[in-house]
């Protein structure tokens, strides 16, 4: 084996040039070559106490899969990852490794941590390109489980149970499986063909996926039990957008980030003459500073916006989005208006009928400058308005990206299901809700969080469901 690579910097990720990628929806990051992956793997010290594993929500044996890369055994590396993660090609792209596994990496003390996420992506892509072997269907164990939602928590729960022989049916409200992976994350960050391949892998395990089924409307949780399902996992996400409650939010040209991204990602509104319309071009303001805000801003740019602003009420140090996504947005020319907060969305009415307020359109946004005061309950310095500092910017579209909440539909139609003050379903450490044999996980419990944390919740619930139903044997 080659000598350890003690370089302080990791191998750079090849990407499209900023001015080129800002005009297309192709994936921005191009991925490591075999040589780059093996060179990066040699930076791993193979620590005996494996702090990186402790930082992984699904506990992938990171040193073991990296050692396989060192040996050039890329398929062996994939098989190690697959023991813990159902979605390695997805997580290698969108998981915030810098705050999880890579944050614990010993190499990060005196330099940059090992590029664990980049290596996971490389291994998954290599497997998907060069390995055609299909999974063997496990022997059925006679038990049936329903999974509500086909996002990361639902897919993970379904996959773990299917591998143990359970007959699993996934119920998805939209017409395409994948949840937030298909409606929320743009193609340039996560190609939809990758998600489709993961879904096909579940089908190969004999998982049934029923789309266009809204649990709480088409069917209820009570009715699922009446259909013979012995346990239910709720992974319905947090798709209810939050708004600011400021004047002008009902104007045409104001979107929630969820709606804007769903129209583009899932409904393909970026195509010429789309069935689902979307505002294109002009000047766009995105309110918020998380990953979803970055996705919305970069999507608006690719849809033809002449100018895109990120309006965020704190400073760059408090910006919650992944640093890589912020850097990509800046490289593409997006303007960050930090320490500013909207107080009103300004509009004009139909010039042919000025009294027709229902047809008002966005013409601008009034903001106020902020400064950081004392820390809030989460430890972040609280933004405080600076009196007399209001100003206006001219925009044609406003996208609100200040978070989401779980939809109350399932809670309102399911007896015995308790939720907290934020609408999240209350669960114990095993994912069990206050209703017998009903489990939940992911954003439906926590509110908007990461893909990998949702996957971890799906794994925990699958284990608990298995233990519950095996007692019936």
Coordinates of C-alpha atoms in Angstrom, one line a residue:
X1 CA 0.0 0.0 0.0
X2 CA 1.2 3.5 -0.8
X3 CA 2.6 5.8 1.9
X4 CA 0.1 7.9 3.9
X5 CA -0.7 11.3 2.4
X6 CA 0.0 13.9 5.0
X7 CA -1.1 16.9 2.9
X8 CA -3.0 19.4 5.1
X9 CA -5.5 20.2 2.3
X10 CA -7.9 17.7 0.9
X11 CA -8.2 17.0 -2.8
X12 CA -10.3 19.7 -4.5
X13 CA -13.7 18.7 -5.9
X14 CA -13.8 19.3 -9.6
X15 CA -16.7 21.6 -10.5
X16 CA -18.3 23.3 -13.5
X17 CA -17.1 26.9 -14.0
X18 CA -19.4 29.3 -12.2
X19 CA -20.4 31.3 -15.2
X20 CA -21.2 28.1 -17.1
X21 CA -23.1 26.3 -14.4
X22 CA -25.2 29.3 -13.6
X23 CA -26.8 28.8 -17.0
X24 CA -27.7 25.2 -16.7
X25 CA -29.2 22.6 -14.3
X26 CA -26.4 20.0 -14.7
X27 CA -24.7 18.9 -11.5
X28 CA -22.2 21.5 -10.2
X29 CA -19.7 19.1 -8.6
X30 CA -18.2 16.6 -11.0
X31 CA -16.9 14.0 -8.6
X32 CA -13.5 12.5 -7.8
X33 CA -11.5 10.4 -10.3
X34 CA -10.2 7.0 -9.1
X35 CA -6.8 8.5 -8.6
X36 CA -8.1 11.5 -6.6
X37 CA -10.3 9.2 -4.4
X38 CA -7.3 6.9 -3.6
X39 CA -5.1 9.9 -2.9
X40 CA -7.7 11.4 -0.6
X41 CA -8.2 8.1 1.2
X42 CA -4.5 7.9 2.0
X43 CA -5.0 11.0 4.1
X44 CA -7.1 8.9 6.6
X45 CA -5.1 7.9 9.7
X46 CA -7.4 4.9 10.4
X47 CA -7.8 6.0 14.0
X48 CA -8.5 3.2 16.5
X49 CA -11.2 5.1 18.4
X50 CA -12.9 6.2 15.1
X51 CA -14.3 9.6 16.2
X52 CA -15.7 10.1 12.7
X53 CA -18.1 7.2 13.2
X54 CA -19.5 8.8 16.3
X55 CA -20.3 11.9 14.2
X56 CA -22.3 9.9 11.7
X57 CA -26.1 9.6 12.4
X58 CA -26.3 6.2 10.8
X59 CA -22.9 5.0 12.1
X60 CA -21.2 4.1 8.8
X61 CA -17.9 2.3 9.5
X62 CA -15.9 5.1 7.9
X63 CA -12.3 3.9 8.4
X64 CA -13.2 0.5 7.0
X65 CA -14.7 1.8 3.8
X66 CA -11.9 4.3 3.3
X67 CA -9.3 1.4 3.7
X68 CA -11.1 -0.4 0.9
X69 CA -10.6 2.7 -1.3
X70 CA -6.9 2.7 -0.4
X71 CA -6.7 -0.9 -1.7
X72 CA -8.6 0.0 -4.9
X73 CA -11.5 -2.2 -3.8
X74 CA -14.3 0.3 -4.6
X75 CA -17.1 -2.3 -4.6
X76 CA -15.9 -3.5 -1.2
X77 CA -16.1 0.0 0.1
X78 CA -19.6 0.4 -1.2
X79 CA -20.8 -2.8 0.5
X80 CA -19.4 -1.5 3.9
X81 CA -21.4 1.8 3.4
X82 CA -24.5 -0.1 2.3
X83 CA -24.6 -2.0 5.6
X84 CA -25.5 1.3 7.4
X85 CA -26.9 3.6 4.7
X86 CA -29.7 3.0 2.2
X87 CA -28.8 6.2 0.2
X88 CA -25.0 6.6 -0.1
X89 CA -25.2 8.4 -3.5
X90 CA -27.6 10.9 -2.0
X91 CA -25.8 11.4 1.3
X92 CA -22.5 11.9 -0.4
X93 CA -24.0 14.9 -2.1
X94 CA -26.3 16.6 0.4
X95 CA -25.2 15.4 3.9
X96 CA -23.6 18.2 5.9
X97 CA -20.5 16.1 6.7
X98 CA -18.6 19.2 7.7
X99 CA -20.7 19.4 10.9
X100 CA -20.9 15.7 11.5
X101 CA -18.3 13.0 10.6
X102 CA -15.7 15.4 9.2
X103 CA -16.0 17.7 12.2
X104 CA -14.7 14.8 14.3
X105 CA -11.8 13.9 11.9
X106 CA -8.4 14.1 13.6
X107 CA -6.8 15.4 10.4
X108 CA -9.0 18.5 10.9
X109 CA -7.0 19.6 13.9
X110 CA -4.0 20.9 12.0
X111 CA -5.5 21.1 8.5
X112 CA -8.5 20.0 6.5
X113 CA -10.4 16.9 7.5
X114 CA -10.5 13.9 5.2
X115 CA -13.2 14.5 2.5
X116 CA -15.4 11.7 3.8
X117 CA -18.5 12.9 2.0
X118 CA -16.6 13.2 -1.3
X119 CA -15.3 9.6 -0.9
X120 CA -18.8 8.3 -0.1
X121 CA -20.1 9.9 -3.3
X122 CA -17.3 8.5 -5.3
X123 CA -17.9 5.0 -4.0
X124 CA -21.6 5.1 -4.6
X125 CA -21.2 6.5 -8.1
X126 CA -18.6 3.9 -9.0
X127 CA -21.0 1.2 -7.8
X128 CA -23.9 2.6 -9.7
X129 CA -21.8 2.8 -12.9
X130 CA -20.0 -0.5 -12.8
X131 CA -22.1 -2.9 -10.8
X132 CA -25.3 -4.4 -12.3
X133 CA -25.9 -7.0 -9.6
X134 CA -29.5 -6.9 -8.2
X135 CA -30.4 -7.5 -4.6
X136 CA -31.9 -10.8 -3.7
X137 CA -35.4 -10.7 -2.3
X138 CA -35.5 -11.9 1.3
X139 CA -37.8 -14.7 2.4
X140 CA -41.2 -13.2 3.4
X141 CA -41.8 -13.3 7.2
X142 CA -45.6 -12.8 6.8
X143 CA -45.8 -9.3 8.4
X144 CA -47.1 -6.1 6.7
X145 CA -46.0 -2.6 7.5
X146 CA -47.2 0.7 6.0
X147 CA -44.8 3.7 5.5
X148 CA -46.2 7.2 5.1
X149 CA -44.0 9.3 2.9
X150 CA -41.2 8.4 0.5
X151 CA -38.6 10.9 1.7
X152 CA -35.3 9.8 3.3
X153 CA -36.8 8.6 6.6
X154 CA -39.5 6.6 4.9
X155 CA -37.2 5.1 2.3
X156 CA -34.7 4.1 4.9
X157 CA -37.4 2.5 7.2
X158 CA -38.9 0.7 4.2
X159 CA -35.5 -0.6 3.0
X160 CA -34.4 -1.9 6.4
X161 CA -37.7 -3.7 7.0
X162 CA -37.9 -5.1 3.5
X163 CA -34.4 -6.7 3.9
X164 CA -35.8 -8.5 6.9
X165 CA -38.7 -10.0 4.9
X166 CA -41.5 -7.6 5.8
X167 CA -44.0 -6.7 3.1
X168 CA -43.8 -3.0 3.0
X169 CA -46.1 -0.5 1.2
X170 CA -44.9 3.2 1.0
X171 CA -47.7 5.7 0.5
X172 CA -46.6 9.0 -1.2
X173 CA -48.8 12.1 -1.6
X174 CA -47.1 13.3 -4.8
X175 CA -47.0 11.6 -8.1
X176 CA -43.3 10.7 -7.9
X177 CA -41.5 8.9 -5.0
X178 CA -38.6 10.5 -3.2
X179 CA -40.1 13.2 -1.0
X180 CA -37.9 16.2 -0.4
X181 CA -35.1 14.5 -2.5
X182 CA -37.1 15.1 -5.6
X183 CA -39.2 18.2 -4.9
X184 CA -36.9 20.1 -2.7
X185 CA -33.3 19.6 -3.8
X186 CA -32.4 21.0 -7.3
X187 CA -31.0 18.8 -10.1
X188 CA -27.7 20.7 -10.0
X189 CA -27.1 19.4 -6.4
X190 CA -28.8 16.0 -6.6
X191 CA -29.6 14.5 -10.0
X192 CA -33.1 12.9 -9.9
X193 CA -31.8 9.8 -11.7
X194 CA -29.9 9.0 -8.6
X195 CA -33.0 9.1 -6.4
X196 CA -35.0 7.1 -9.0
X197 CA -32.3 4.4 -8.8
X198 CA -32.6 4.2 -5.1
X199 CA -36.4 3.9 -5.4
X200 CA -36.0 1.1 -8.0
X201 CA -33.7 -0.7 -5.5
X202 CA -36.5 -0.7 -3.0
X203 CA -38.9 -2.1 -5.5
X204 CA -36.4 -4.9 -6.2
X205 CA -36.8 -5.8 -2.6
X206 CA -40.6 -6.2 -3.2
X207 CA -41.5 -2.8 -1.6
X208 CA -44.8 -1.5 -3.1
X209 CA -44.9 2.3 -3.6
X210 CA -48.3 3.9 -4.0
X211 CA -48.2 7.5 -5.3
X212 CA -51.0 10.1 -5.2
X213 CA -52.2 8.8 -1.8
X214 CA -52.6 11.5 0.8
X215 CA -52.7 9.9 4.2
X216 CA -55.3 11.8 6.2
X217 CA -57.4 12.4 3.1
X218 CA -57.3 9.5 0.6
X219 CA -56.8 7.0 3.5
X220 CA -56.3 7.5 7.3
X221 CA -53.9 5.7 9.6
X222 CA -56.9 3.9 11.2
X223 CA -57.9 2.6 7.8
X224 CA -54.3 1.3 7.2
X225 CA -54.6 -0.9 10.2
X226 CA -58.0 -2.0 8.9
X227 CA -56.3 -3.1 5.7
X228 CA -54.1 -5.5 7.5
X229 CA -51.0 -3.5 8.2
X230 CA -49.6 -4.3 11.7
X231 CA -47.5 -1.2 12.1
X232 CA -47.3 2.3 10.5
X233 CA -44.3 4.5 10.2
X234 CA -45.0 8.2 9.6
X235 CA -42.2 10.0 7.6
X236 CA -44.4 12.7 6.0
X237 CA -41.8 15.4 6.4
X238 CA -42.4 19.1 7.1
X239 CA -43.9 20.5 4.0
X240 CA -46.0 23.3 5.5
X241 CA -44.1 26.6 4.7
X242 CA -43.7 29.4 7.3
X243 CA -44.3 33.0 6.4
X244 CA -43.3 36.3 8.0
X245 CA -46.7 37.8 8.4
X246 CA -45.7 41.1 6.8
X247 CA -47.8 43.2 4.4
X248 CA -47.7 42.1 0.8
X249 CA -47.2 38.4 1.2
X250 CA -50.3 37.7 -0.8
X251 CA -49.1 39.5 -3.9
X252 CA -48.5 37.7 -7.1
X253 CA -44.8 36.9 -7.4
X254 CA -44.4 35.9 -3.8
X255 CA -43.6 32.2 -3.3
X256 CA -42.7 29.9 -0.4
X257 CA -39.4 28.3 -1.2
X258 CA -41.2 24.9 -1.1
X259 CA -43.6 26.0 -3.9
X260 CA -40.9 27.6 -6.0
X261 CA -38.6 24.6 -5.8
X262 CA -41.4 22.1 -6.3
X263 CA -42.6 23.9 -9.4
X264 CA -39.0 23.8 -10.8
X265 CA -37.7 20.4 -9.5
X266 CA -40.7 18.2 -9.7
X267 CA -43.0 20.0 -12.2
X268 CA -40.2 20.9 -14.6
X269 CA -41.3 24.5 -14.8
X270 CA -37.9 25.5 -16.2
X271 CA -38.8 23.8 -19.5
X272 CA -40.1 25.8 -22.4
X273 CA -44.0 26.1 -22.3
X274 CA -44.3 24.2 -19.0
X275 CA -47.7 22.9 -17.7
X276 CA -46.9 24.5 -14.3
X277 CA -45.9 28.2 -14.6
X278 CA -43.2 30.0 -12.6
X279 CA -41.9 33.5 -12.5
X280 CA -38.7 33.8 -14.6
X281 CA -36.3 36.6 -15.1
X282 CA -36.3 40.0 -13.4
X283 CA -34.9 40.7 -10.0
X284 CA -35.4 38.1 -7.2
X285 CA -35.1 38.4 -3.4
X286 CA -34.8 35.2 -1.4
X287 CA -35.5 35.7 2.3
X288 CA -33.6 33.3 4.6
X289 CA -30.1 31.9 5.0
X290 CA -30.4 28.1 5.0
X291 CA -29.7 25.5 2.4
X292 CA -33.2 25.8 1.0
X293 CA -32.7 29.5 0.5
X294 CA -29.4 28.8 -1.3
X295 CA -31.2 26.3 -3.5
X296 CA -34.0 28.7 -4.3
X297 CA -31.6 31.6 -5.1
X298 CA -29.4 29.4 -7.4
X299 CA -32.5 28.0 -9.1
X300 CA -33.9 31.5 -9.8
X301 CA -30.5 32.4 -11.3
X302 CA -30.7 29.4 -13.6
X303 CA -34.3 30.3 -14.6
X304 CA -33.0 33.6 -16.0
X305 CA -33.1 36.1 -13.2
X306 CA -31.0 39.2 -13.9
X307 CA -30.2 39.7 -10.2
X308 CA -30.7 37.5 -7.2
X309 CA -30.4 38.7 -3.6
X310 CA -30.2 36.6 -0.4
X311 CA -31.8 38.8 2.4
X312 CA -30.8 37.5 5.8
X313 CA -31.2 39.2 9.2
X314 CA -27.9 37.9 10.7
X315 CA -24.3 38.0 9.6
X316 CA -22.3 35.5 7.6
X317 CA -21.0 33.8 10.8
X318 CA -24.6 32.9 11.7
X319 CA -25.7 31.8 8.2
X320 CA -27.0 28.3 8.6
X321 CA -26.4 27.0 5.1
X322 CA -23.6 24.7 4.3
X323 CA -20.4 26.7 3.6
X324 CA -19.9 24.9 0.2
X325 CA -23.4 26.0 -0.9
X326 CA -22.7 29.6 0.2
X327 CA -19.4 29.7 -1.7
X328 CA -21.0 28.2 -4.8
X329 CA -23.8 30.9 -4.6
X330 CA -21.3 33.7 -4.3
X331 CA -19.2 32.4 -7.2
X332 CA -22.3 32.4 -9.3
X333 CA -22.9 36.1 -8.6
X334 CA -25.7 36.0 -6.0
X335 CA -25.7 39.1 -3.8
X336 CA -25.8 38.6 -0.1
X337 CA -27.7 41.3 1.8
X338 CA -26.7 40.4 5.3
X339 CA -28.0 42.1 8.5
X340 CA -31.2 43.1 6.7
X341 CA -34.8 42.1 7.3
X342 CA -37.9 42.6 5.2
X343 CA -40.8 44.6 6.7
X344 CA -43.1 44.9 3.7
X345 CA -43.4 43.5 0.2
X346 CA -44.4 46.3 -2.1
X347 CA -46.8 45.8 -5.0
X348 CA -48.7 47.5 -7.8
X349 CA -52.1 46.6 -9.2
X350 CA -53.5 45.8 -12.6
X351 CA -53.1 49.1 -14.5
X352 CA -56.4 48.3 -16.3
X353 CA -58.2 48.0 -13.0
X354 CA -56.4 49.7 -10.1
X355 CA -59.0 48.5 -7.6
X356 CA -58.4 44.9 -8.4
X357 CA -56.2 44.1 -5.4
X358 CA -56.3 40.3 -6.0
X359 CA -54.2 40.8 -9.1
X360 CA -51.4 42.8 -7.4
X361 CA -47.9 42.1 -8.5
X362 CA -44.6 42.5 -6.7
X363 CA -42.6 45.7 -7.5
X364 CA -40.2 45.8 -4.5
X365 CA -39.4 45.1 -0.9
X366 CA -38.9 47.4 2.0
X367 CA -36.2 46.3 4.5
X368 CA -34.7 47.5 7.7
X369 CA -31.0 47.2 8.7
X370 CA -30.2 45.0 11.7
X371 CA -27.4 44.6 14.2
X372 CA -26.6 41.7 16.5
X373 CA -27.6 41.9 20.1
X374 CA -27.5 39.4 23.0
X375 CA -27.6 35.7 22.3
X376 CA -31.0 34.0 22.1
X377 CA -32.0 30.6 23.6
X378 CA -30.0 28.7 21.0
X379 CA -26.9 30.7 21.6
X380 CA -27.1 32.8 18.5
X381 CA -26.9 36.6 18.8
X382 CA -30.4 38.0 18.4
X383 CA -30.9 40.4 15.5
X384 CA -32.1 43.9 16.5
X385 CA -33.6 46.5 14.2
X386 CA -31.7 49.8 13.7
X387 CA -34.4 52.6 14.0
X388 CA -34.6 54.8 10.9
X389 CA -32.6 52.5 8.7
X390 CA -35.4 51.4 6.3
X391 CA -34.8 51.3 2.6
X392 CA -36.3 49.8 -0.5
X393 CA -35.0 47.4 -3.2
X394 CA -36.6 46.8 -6.6
X395 CA -37.6 43.2 -7.1
X396 CA -40.1 41.3 -9.2
X397 CA -40.2 38.1 -7.2
X398 CA -39.9 37.3 -3.5
X399 CA -39.2 33.8 -2.2
X400 CA -39.8 33.2 1.5
X401 CA -37.4 30.6 2.9
X402 CA -37.6 30.8 6.7
X403 CA -38.5 27.2 7.5
X404 CA -41.3 24.7 7.4
X405 CA -43.5 22.9 9.8
X406 CA -45.2 19.4 9.8
X407 CA -48.5 19.4 8.0
X408 CA -51.3 18.9 10.6
X409 CA -53.4 16.7 8.3
X410 CA -52.2 13.4 9.7
X411 CA -52.4 14.6 13.3
X412 CA -55.9 15.9 12.8
X413 CA -57.1 12.6 11.3
X414 CA -55.4 10.1 13.6
X415 CA -56.8 9.3 17.1
X416 CA -54.3 9.1 19.9
X417 CA -51.5 10.9 18.2
X418 CA -49.9 13.7 20.2
X419 CA -47.8 16.6 18.8
X420 CA -45.7 19.3 20.4
X421 CA -46.2 23.1 20.2
X422 CA -44.5 23.2 16.8
X423 CA -46.7 20.5 15.3
X424 CA -44.0 17.8 15.5
X425 CA -45.2 14.3 16.3
X426 CA -44.1 13.3 19.8
X427 CA -42.1 10.0 19.9
X428 CA -39.9 8.1 22.4
X429 CA -36.3 7.0 21.8
X430 CA -37.5 4.2 19.6
X431 CA -39.6 6.4 17.4
X432 CA -42.9 5.2 18.9
X433 CA -45.6 7.8 19.0
X434 CA -48.4 8.0 21.7
X435 CA -50.4 5.6 19.5
X436 CA -49.6 1.9 19.7
X437 CA -47.8 0.4 16.7
X438 CA -47.5 3.9 15.1
X439 CA -44.0 5.2 14.7
X440 CA -42.6 8.4 13.3
X441 CA -39.3 10.0 12.3
X442 CA -37.6 12.7 10.3
X443 CA -39.0 16.2 9.7
X444 CA -42.5 15.1 10.8
X445 CA -41.0 14.9 14.3
X446 CA -38.2 17.4 14.4
X447 CA -39.2 20.0 11.9
X448 CA -37.0 20.7 8.9
X449 CA -33.6 19.0 9.5
X450 CA -31.0 17.1 7.5
X451 CA -31.4 14.1 5.2
X452 CA -29.0 11.9 7.2
X453 CA -30.7 12.7 10.5
X454 CA -34.1 11.6 8.9
X455 CA -32.4 8.4 7.7
X456 CA -31.1 7.8 11.2
X457 CA -34.7 8.1 12.6
X458 CA -36.0 5.7 9.9
X459 CA -33.4 3.1 10.9
X460 CA -34.2 3.4 14.6
X461 CA -38.0 3.0 13.9
X462 CA -37.4 0.0 11.6
X463 CA -35.4 -1.8 14.4
X464 CA -38.2 -1.1 16.9
X465 CA -41.0 -2.2 14.5
X466 CA -39.1 -5.4 13.9
X467 CA -38.7 -6.1 17.6
X468 CA -42.4 -5.4 18.1
X469 CA -43.7 -7.6 15.3
X470 CA -41.3 -10.5 16.0
X471 CA -42.9 -10.8 19.4
X472 CA -46.0 -11.9 17.6
X473 CA -44.3 -15.0 16.1

